[in-house]
mmCIF file of C-alpha atoms in Angstrom:
data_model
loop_
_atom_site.group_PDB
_atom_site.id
_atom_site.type_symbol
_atom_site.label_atom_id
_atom_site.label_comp_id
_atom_site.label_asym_id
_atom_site.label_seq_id
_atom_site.Cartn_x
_atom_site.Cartn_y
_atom_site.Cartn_z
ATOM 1 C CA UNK A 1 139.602 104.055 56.477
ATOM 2 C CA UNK A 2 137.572 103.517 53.654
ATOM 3 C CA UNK A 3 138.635 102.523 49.970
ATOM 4 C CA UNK A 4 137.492 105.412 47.942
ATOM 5 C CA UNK A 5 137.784 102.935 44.907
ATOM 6 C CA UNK A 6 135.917 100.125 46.252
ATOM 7 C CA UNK A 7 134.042 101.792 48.940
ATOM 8 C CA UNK A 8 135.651 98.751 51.464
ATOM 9 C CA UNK A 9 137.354 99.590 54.498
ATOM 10 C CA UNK A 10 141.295 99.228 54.458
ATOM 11 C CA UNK A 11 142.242 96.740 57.151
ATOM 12 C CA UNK A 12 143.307 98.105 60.308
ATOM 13 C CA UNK A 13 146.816 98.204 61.282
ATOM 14 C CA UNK A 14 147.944 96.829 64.727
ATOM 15 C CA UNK A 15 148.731 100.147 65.909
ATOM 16 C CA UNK A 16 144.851 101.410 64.805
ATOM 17 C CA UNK A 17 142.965 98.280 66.964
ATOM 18 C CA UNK A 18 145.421 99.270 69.909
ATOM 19 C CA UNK A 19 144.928 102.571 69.878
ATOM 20 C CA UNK A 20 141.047 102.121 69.449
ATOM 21 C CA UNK A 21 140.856 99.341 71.805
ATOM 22 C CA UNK A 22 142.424 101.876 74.397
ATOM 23 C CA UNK A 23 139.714 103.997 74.047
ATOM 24 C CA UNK A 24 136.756 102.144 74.693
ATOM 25 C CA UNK A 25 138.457 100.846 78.182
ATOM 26 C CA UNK A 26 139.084 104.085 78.866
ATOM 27 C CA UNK A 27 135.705 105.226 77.745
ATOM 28 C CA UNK A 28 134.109 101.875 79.743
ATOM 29 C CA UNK A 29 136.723 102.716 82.765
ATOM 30 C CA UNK A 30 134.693 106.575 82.666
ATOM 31 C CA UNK A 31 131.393 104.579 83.216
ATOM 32 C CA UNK A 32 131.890 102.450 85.834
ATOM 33 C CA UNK A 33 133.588 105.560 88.092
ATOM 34 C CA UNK A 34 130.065 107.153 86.807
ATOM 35 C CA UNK A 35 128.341 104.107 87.942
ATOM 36 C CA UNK A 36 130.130 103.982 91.094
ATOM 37 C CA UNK A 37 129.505 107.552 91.917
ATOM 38 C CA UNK A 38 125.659 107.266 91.234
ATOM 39 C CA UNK A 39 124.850 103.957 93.372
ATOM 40 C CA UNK A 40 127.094 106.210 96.279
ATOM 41 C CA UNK A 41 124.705 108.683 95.929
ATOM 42 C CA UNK A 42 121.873 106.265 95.402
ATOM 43 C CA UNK A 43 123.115 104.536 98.769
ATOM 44 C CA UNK A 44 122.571 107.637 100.758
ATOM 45 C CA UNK A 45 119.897 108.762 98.983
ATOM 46 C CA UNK A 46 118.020 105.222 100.134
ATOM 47 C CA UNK A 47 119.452 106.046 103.963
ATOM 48 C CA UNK A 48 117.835 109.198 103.836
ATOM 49 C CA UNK A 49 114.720 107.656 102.854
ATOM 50 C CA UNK A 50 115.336 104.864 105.262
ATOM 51 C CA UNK A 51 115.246 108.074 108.051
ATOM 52 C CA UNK A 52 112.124 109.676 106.833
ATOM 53 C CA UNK A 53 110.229 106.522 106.318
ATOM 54 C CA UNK A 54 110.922 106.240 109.980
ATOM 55 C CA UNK A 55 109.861 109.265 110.928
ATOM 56 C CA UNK A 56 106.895 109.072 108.861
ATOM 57 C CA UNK A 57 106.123 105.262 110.504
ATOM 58 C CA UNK A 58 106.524 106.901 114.111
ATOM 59 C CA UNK A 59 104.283 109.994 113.022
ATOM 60 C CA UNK A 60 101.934 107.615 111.753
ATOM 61 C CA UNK A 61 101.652 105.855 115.093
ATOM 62 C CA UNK A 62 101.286 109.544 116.913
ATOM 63 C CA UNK A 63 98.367 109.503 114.728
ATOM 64 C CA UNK A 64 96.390 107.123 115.172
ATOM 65 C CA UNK A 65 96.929 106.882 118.906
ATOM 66 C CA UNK A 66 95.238 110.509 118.389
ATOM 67 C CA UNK A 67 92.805 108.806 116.511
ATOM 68 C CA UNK A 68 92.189 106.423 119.055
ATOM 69 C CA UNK A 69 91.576 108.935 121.645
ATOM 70 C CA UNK A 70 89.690 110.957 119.889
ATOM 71 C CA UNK A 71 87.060 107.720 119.165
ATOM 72 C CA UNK A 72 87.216 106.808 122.933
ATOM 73 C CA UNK A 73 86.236 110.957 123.896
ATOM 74 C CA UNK A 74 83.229 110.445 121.069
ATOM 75 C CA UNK A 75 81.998 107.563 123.386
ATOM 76 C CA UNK A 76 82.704 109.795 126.252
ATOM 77 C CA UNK A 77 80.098 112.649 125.012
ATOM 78 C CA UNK A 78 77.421 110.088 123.793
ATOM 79 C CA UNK A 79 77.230 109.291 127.225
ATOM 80 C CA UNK A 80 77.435 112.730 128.479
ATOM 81 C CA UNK A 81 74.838 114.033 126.013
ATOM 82 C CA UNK A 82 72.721 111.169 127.301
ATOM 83 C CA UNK A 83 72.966 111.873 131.055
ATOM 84 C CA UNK A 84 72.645 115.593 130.276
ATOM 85 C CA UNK A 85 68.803 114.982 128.597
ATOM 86 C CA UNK A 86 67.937 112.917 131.284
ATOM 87 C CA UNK A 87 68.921 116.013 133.532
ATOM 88 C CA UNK A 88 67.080 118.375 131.326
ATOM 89 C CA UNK A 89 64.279 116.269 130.900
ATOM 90 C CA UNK A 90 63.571 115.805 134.877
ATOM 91 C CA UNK A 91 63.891 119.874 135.501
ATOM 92 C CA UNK A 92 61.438 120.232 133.020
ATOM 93 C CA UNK A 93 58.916 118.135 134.897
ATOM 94 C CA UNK A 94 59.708 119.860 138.033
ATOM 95 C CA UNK A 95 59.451 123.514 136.089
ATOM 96 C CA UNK A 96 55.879 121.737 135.486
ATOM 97 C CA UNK A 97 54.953 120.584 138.775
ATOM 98 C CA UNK A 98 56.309 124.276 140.224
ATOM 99 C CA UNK A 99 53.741 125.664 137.513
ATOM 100 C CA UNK A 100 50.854 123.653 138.591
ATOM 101 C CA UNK A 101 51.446 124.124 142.164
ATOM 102 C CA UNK A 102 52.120 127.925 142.103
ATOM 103 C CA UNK A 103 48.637 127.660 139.416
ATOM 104 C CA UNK A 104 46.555 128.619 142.864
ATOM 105 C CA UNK A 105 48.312 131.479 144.350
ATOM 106 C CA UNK A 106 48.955 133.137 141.018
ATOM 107 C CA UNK A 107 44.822 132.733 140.539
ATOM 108 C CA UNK A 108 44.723 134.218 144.217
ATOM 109 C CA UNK A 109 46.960 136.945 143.837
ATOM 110 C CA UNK A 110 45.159 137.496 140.356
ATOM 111 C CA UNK A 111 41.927 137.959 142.633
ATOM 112 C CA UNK A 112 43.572 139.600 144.944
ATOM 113 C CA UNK A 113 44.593 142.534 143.392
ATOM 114 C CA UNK A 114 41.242 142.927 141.374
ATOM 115 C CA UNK A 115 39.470 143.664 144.851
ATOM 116 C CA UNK A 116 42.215 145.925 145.704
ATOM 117 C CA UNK A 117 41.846 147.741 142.601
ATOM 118 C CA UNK A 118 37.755 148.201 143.069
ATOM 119 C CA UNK A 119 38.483 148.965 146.903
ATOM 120 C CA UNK A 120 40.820 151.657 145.599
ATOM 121 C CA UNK A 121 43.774 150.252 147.387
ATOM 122 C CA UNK A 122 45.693 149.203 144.570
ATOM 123 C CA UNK A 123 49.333 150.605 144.147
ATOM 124 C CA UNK A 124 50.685 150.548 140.805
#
């Protein structure tokens, strides 16, 4: 309470500091239970993460094992590929060798049919 003459306080009274003093551990007992209740929640908050971190470290795992497998199937078609244009490129030398050997009896058949045609025995 303040001295409206001298603008000082008036000394406190024992009475005053008790009943003030009662307040702030009452006000200080409020926070800790606050405290208390937020590092509980804090606690499972952290086991929850402790869970999904897990989950998260096993999914990760999945992952690159998928990873890994899908690397090792790349290798897999390189070679594949590879044997595949060595197929392709030995039918196309036979498709050549079949055209040059067949080159004759196409140019016979050719003549062939031209004599048939100015015998008059062509069929068409």
């Amino acid at each position: 309470m303040a001295d409206r003459e001298t603008g000082k306080e008036a000394p406190r009274t024992g009475r005053e500091r008790l009943r003030k003093l009662t307040q702030a551990a009452l006000t200080a007992d409020e926070t800790v239970d606050q405290v208390q209740e937020i590092l509980a929640d804090m606690g499972q908050t952290m086991a929850s993460m402790d869970t999904t971190l897990g989950s998260f470290d096993y999914s990760l795992g999945r992952v690159t094992q998928a990873m890994d497998r899908v690397d090792g199937m790349a290798d897999q078609l390189e070679s594949l590929m590879a044997r595949l244009e060595g197929v392709v490129s030995r039918v196309e030398k036979l498709v050549g060798i079949a055209e040059t050997a067949l080159a004759p009896v196409n140019a016979v058949e050719s003549v062939g049919r031209n004599v048939a045609g100015m015998l008059g025995l062509r069929r068409d």
